[in-house]
Coordinates of C-alpha atoms in Angstrom, one line a residue:
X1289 CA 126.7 130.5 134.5
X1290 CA 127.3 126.8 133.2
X1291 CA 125.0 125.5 131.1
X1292 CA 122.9 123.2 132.5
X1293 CA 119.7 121.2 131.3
X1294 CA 116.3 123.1 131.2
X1295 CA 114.8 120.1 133.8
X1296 CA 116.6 120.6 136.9
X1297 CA 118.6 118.3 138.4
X1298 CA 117.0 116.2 142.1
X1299 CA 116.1 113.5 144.1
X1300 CA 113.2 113.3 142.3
X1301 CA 113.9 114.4 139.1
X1302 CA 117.4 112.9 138.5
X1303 CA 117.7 113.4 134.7
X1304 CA 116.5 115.3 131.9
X1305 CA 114.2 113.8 129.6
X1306 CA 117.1 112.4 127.4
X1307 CA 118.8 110.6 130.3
X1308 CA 116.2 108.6 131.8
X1309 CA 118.3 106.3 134.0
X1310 CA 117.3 103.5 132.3
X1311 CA 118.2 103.9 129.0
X1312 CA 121.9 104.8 130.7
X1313 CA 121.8 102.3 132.8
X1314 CA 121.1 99.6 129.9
X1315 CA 123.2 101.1 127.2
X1316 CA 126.5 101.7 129.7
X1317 CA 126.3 98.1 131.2
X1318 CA 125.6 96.6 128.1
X1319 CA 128.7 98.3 126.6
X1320 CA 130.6 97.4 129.7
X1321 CA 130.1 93.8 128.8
X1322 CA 132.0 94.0 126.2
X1323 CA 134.8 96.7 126.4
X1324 CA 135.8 95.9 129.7
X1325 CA 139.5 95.6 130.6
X1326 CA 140.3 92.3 131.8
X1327 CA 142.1 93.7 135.0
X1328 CA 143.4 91.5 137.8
X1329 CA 141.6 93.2 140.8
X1330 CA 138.0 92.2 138.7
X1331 CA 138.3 88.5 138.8
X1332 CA 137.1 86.7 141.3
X1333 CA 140.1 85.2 142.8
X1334 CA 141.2 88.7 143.5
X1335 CA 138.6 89.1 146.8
X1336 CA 137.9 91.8 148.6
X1337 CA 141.3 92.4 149.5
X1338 CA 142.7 92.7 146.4
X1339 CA 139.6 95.0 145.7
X1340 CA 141.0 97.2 148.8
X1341 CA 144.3 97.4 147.6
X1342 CA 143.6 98.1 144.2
X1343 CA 141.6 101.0 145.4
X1344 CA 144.0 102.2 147.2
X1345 CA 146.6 101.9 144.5
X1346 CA 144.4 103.7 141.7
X1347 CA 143.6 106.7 143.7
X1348 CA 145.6 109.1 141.5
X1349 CA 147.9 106.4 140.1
X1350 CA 147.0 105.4 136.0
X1351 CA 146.2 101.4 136.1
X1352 CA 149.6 101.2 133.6
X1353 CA 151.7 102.1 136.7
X1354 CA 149.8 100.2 139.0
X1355 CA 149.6 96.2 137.5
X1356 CA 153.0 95.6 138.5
X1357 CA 153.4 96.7 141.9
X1358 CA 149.9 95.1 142.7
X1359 CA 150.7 92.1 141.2
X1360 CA 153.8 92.4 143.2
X1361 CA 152.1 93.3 146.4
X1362 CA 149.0 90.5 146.0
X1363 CA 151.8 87.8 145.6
X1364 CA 154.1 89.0 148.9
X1365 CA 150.8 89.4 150.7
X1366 CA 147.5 87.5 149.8
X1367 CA 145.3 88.4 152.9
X1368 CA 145.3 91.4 155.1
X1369 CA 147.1 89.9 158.4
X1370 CA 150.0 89.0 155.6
X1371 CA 150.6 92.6 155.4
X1372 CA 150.1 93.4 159.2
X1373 CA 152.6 91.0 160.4
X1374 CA 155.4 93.2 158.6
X1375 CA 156.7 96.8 159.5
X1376 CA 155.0 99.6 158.1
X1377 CA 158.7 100.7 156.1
X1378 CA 157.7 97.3 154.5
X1379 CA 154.7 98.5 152.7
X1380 CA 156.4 101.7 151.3
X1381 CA 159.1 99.9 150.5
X1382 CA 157.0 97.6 148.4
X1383 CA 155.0 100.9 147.3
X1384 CA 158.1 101.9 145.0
X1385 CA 157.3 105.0 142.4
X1386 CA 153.6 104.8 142.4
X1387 CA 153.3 107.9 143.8
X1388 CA 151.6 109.6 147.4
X1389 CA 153.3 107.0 149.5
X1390 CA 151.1 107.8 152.4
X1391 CA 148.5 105.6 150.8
X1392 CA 150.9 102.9 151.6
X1393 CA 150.9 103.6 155.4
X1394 CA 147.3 104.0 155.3
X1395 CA 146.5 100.4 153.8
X1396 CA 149.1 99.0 156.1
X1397 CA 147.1 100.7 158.9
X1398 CA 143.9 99.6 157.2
X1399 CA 145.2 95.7 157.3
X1400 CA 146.2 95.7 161.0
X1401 CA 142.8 97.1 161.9
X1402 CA 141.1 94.2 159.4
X1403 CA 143.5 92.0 161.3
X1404 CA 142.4 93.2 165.5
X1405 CA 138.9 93.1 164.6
X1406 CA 137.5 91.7 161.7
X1407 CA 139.7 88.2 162.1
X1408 CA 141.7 89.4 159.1
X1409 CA 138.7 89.3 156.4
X1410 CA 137.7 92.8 154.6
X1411 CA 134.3 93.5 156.4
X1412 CA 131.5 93.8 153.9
X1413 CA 129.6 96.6 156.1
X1414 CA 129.8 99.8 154.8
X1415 CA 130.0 101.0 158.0
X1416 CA 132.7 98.6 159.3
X1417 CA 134.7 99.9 155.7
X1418 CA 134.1 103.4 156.5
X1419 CA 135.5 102.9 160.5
X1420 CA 138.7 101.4 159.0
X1421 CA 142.1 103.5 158.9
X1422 CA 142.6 105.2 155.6
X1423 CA 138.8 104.8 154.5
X1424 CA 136.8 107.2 153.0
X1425 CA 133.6 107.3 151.7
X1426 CA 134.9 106.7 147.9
X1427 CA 136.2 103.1 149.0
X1428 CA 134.4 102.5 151.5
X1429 CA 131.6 102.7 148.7
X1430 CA 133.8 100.9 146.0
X1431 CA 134.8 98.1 147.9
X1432 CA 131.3 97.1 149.1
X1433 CA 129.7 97.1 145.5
X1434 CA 133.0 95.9 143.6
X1435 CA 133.8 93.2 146.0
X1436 CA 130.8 92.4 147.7
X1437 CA 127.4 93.7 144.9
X1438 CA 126.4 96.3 147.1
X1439 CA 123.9 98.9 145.7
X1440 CA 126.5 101.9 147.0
X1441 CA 126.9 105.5 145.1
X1442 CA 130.9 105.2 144.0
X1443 CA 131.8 108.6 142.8
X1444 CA 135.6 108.8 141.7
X1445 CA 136.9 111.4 139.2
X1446 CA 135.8 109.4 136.0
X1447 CA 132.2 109.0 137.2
X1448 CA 131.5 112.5 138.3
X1449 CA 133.1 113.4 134.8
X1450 CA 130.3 110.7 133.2
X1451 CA 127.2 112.4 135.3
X1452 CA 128.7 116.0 134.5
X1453 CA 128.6 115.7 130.9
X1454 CA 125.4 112.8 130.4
X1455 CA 123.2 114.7 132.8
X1456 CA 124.2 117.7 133.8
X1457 CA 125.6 118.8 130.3
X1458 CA 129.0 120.7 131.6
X1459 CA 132.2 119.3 130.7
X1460 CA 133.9 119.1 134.0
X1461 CA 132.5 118.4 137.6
X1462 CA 133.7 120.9 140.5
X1463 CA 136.9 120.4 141.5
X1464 CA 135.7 118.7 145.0
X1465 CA 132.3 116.4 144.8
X1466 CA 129.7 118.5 146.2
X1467 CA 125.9 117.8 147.4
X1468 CA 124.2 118.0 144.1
X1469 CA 126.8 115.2 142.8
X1470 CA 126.1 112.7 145.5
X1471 CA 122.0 113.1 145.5
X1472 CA 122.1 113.0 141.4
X1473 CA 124.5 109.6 141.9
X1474 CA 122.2 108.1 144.6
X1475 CA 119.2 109.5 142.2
X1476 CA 120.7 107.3 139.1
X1477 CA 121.7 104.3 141.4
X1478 CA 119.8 101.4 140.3
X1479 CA 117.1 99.6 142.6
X1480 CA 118.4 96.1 142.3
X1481 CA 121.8 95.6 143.9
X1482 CA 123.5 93.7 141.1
X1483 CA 122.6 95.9 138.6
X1484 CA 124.2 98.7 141.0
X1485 CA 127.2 96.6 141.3
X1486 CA 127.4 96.3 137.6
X1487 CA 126.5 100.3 137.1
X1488 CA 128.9 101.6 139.6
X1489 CA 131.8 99.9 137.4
X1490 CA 130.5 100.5 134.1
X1491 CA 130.3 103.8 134.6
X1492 CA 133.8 104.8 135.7
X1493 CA 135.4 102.5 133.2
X1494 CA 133.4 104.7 130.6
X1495 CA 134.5 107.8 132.1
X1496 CA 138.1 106.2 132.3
X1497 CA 138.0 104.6 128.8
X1498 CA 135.8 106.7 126.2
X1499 CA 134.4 110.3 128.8
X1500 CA 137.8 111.2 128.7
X1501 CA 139.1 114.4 130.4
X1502 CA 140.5 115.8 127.1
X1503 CA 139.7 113.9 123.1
X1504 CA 136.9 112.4 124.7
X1505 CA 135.9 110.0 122.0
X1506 CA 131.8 110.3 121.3
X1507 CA 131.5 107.8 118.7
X1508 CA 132.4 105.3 120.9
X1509 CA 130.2 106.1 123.7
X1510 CA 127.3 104.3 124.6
X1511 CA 125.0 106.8 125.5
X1512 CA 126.2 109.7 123.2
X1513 CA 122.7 110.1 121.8
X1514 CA 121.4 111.1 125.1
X1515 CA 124.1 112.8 126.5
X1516 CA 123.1 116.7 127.5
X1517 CA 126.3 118.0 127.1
X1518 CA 127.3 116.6 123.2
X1519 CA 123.4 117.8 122.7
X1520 CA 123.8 120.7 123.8
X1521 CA 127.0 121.4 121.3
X1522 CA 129.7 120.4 124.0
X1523 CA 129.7 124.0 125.5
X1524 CA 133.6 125.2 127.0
X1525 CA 133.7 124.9 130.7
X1526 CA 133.3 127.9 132.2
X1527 CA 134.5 127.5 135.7
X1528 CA 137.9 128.6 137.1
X1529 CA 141.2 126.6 135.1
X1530 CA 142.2 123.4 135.2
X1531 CA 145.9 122.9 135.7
X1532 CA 147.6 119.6 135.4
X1533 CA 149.8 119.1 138.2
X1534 CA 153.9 120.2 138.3
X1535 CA 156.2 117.6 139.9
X1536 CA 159.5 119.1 138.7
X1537 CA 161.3 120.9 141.0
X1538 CA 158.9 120.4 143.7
X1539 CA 159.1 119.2 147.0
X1540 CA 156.8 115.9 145.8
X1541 CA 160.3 115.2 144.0
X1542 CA 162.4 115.9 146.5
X1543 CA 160.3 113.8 149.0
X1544 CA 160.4 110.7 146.0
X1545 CA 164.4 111.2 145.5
X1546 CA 164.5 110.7 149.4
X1547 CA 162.5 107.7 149.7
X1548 CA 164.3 106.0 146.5
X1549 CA 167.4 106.2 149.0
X1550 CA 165.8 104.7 152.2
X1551 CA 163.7 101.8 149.7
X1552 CA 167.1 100.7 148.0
X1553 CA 168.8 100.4 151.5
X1554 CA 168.8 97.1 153.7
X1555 CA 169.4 99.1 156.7
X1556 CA 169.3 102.9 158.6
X1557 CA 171.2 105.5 155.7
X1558 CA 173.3 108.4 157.0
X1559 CA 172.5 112.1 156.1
X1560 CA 175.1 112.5 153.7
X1561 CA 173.5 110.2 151.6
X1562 CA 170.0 111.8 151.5
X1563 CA 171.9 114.9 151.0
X1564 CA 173.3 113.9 147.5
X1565 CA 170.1 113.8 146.1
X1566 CA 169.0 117.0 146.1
X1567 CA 171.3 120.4 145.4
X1568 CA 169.4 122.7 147.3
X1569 CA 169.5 122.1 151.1
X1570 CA 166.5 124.4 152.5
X1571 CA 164.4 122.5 150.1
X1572 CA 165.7 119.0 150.9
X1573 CA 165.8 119.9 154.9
X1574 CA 161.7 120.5 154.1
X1575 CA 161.1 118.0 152.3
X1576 CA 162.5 115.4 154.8
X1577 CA 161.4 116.7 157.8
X1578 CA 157.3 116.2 155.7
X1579 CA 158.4 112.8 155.4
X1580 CA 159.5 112.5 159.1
X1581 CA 155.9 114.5 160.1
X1582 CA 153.9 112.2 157.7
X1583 CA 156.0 109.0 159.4
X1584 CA 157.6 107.8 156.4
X1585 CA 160.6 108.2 157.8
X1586 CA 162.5 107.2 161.0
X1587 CA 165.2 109.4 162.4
X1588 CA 167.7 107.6 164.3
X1589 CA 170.6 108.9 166.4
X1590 CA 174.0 110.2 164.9
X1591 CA 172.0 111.5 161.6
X1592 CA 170.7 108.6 160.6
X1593 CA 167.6 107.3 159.1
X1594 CA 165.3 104.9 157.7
X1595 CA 162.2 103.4 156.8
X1596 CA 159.1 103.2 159.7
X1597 CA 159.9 100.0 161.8
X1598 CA 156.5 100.3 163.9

């Protein structure tokens, strides 16, 4: 079994007797004021549509890889309708190497709904967030507290890392967020809004700065004096193996050699030319059919193809 403070873990009872949320919340939003990364989607200018699509760009994409093509992105298309008035092959296009270029369809899809019904300004209801294309409960969440101050729970990879090790005392969360993760989040959330806001990013830039999945560095934390898992004498995790994710030789590179094709083009491209990137044709007939399926792709007649044009 993990190990796990002796004070269990509720609505109630959120913490342990070393992590009162207070002391966390103090000590992490204090540190956050000054170690804070000076990153474009965090200035005010940015909006809540540059919140979106940062969000969107950062799910599973490091913030070195990002920067450019948001920068990029923000400057072809400052407000949602922007966006929307281009073809969806426009928006992967733009997407370039970041990686899971559905996310790029999705936020398309996301700006046309913004566009129909919101009069093209990100709605600030969670609800209204949640009801857009592409939303999930993880941005829905982060866009209402980092763009509008909202007192939401935000629970990305780097947080539930944070709570795992502070509060629970294990060194990894599950692999998916479970029950107990969200009620010990909306346990630790603070009452005001603002100081949720302020929480809700101080927290994952901990997880994502000093919490770190591997050489996690304690003696710059914060809150390493309360934390149950350094207490405890950092215990292994004991749950099934973490393995870092392949990319060679898999279809996710067959599917990215594809695309590089059908970016670089102005126009359709014919088969022969997807076929040159890739030797083996079972694997490359599979991976661009996915693409096709997942409507990244258009087929066209005579063996052609190209980027979505609606």
């Amino acid at each position: 079994m993990p190990n796990v403070p002796s004070t269990p873990v509720n609505e109630k009872n959120a913490t342990n007797p070393t992590t009162e949320p207070a002391v966390l919340h103090e000590s992490v939003i204090g540190w956050f004021g000054e170690h804070a990364r000076d990153l474009p989607w965090r200035r005010p200018e940015a909006g809540a549509w540059g919140v979106m699509v940062s969000e969107f760009m950062l799910q599973q994409t490091p913030v070195s890889r990002v920067l450019p093509v948001y920068e990029q992105w923000l400057a072809r298309w400052p407000r949602p309708a922007d966006l929307a008035a281009e073809a969806p092959g426009e928006a992967v296009r733009a997407w370039g190497r970041l990686g899971y270029p559905r996310r790029a369809l999705r936020l398309h899809g996301a700006a046309l709904a913004i566009t129909e019904r919101h009069g093209g300004d990100v709605p600030a209801d969670h609800g209204q967030l949640l009801s857009l294309p592409g939303i999930g409960e993880y941005t829905a969440a982060a866009v209402a507290s980092f763009a509008y101050g909202q007192r939401h729970a935000v629970l990305d990879t780097n947080v539930r890392r944070v709570f795992a090790r502070a509060v629970t005392g294990v060194q990894y969360p599950p692999t998916a967020t479970t029950a107990a993760e969200r009620r010990l989040a909306r346990a630790l959330l603070p009452e005001d809004e603002a100081t949720a806001a302020q929480w809700a990013a101080a927290s994952m830039e901990l997880g994502a700065l000093v919490c770190t999945a591997k050489n996690e560095t304690c003696l710059r934390c914060p809150i390493a004096a309360q934390c149950a898992w350094r207490l405890a004498g950092k215990p292994a995790h004991e749950g099934p193996a973490r393995r870092g994710q392949t990319y060679a030789g898999t279809d996710r590179q067959v599917r990215g050699r594809l695309l590089a094709v059908l970016r670089e083009a102005t126009g359709s491209v014919p088969q022969s030319a997807l076929d040159a990137v890739w030797h083996e044709p079972v694997q490359r007939a599979r991976a661009l059919d996915g693409l096709v399926a997942d409507g990244l792709v258009e087929p066209l007649e005579n063996g052609f193809y190209r980027l979505p044009q609606s």
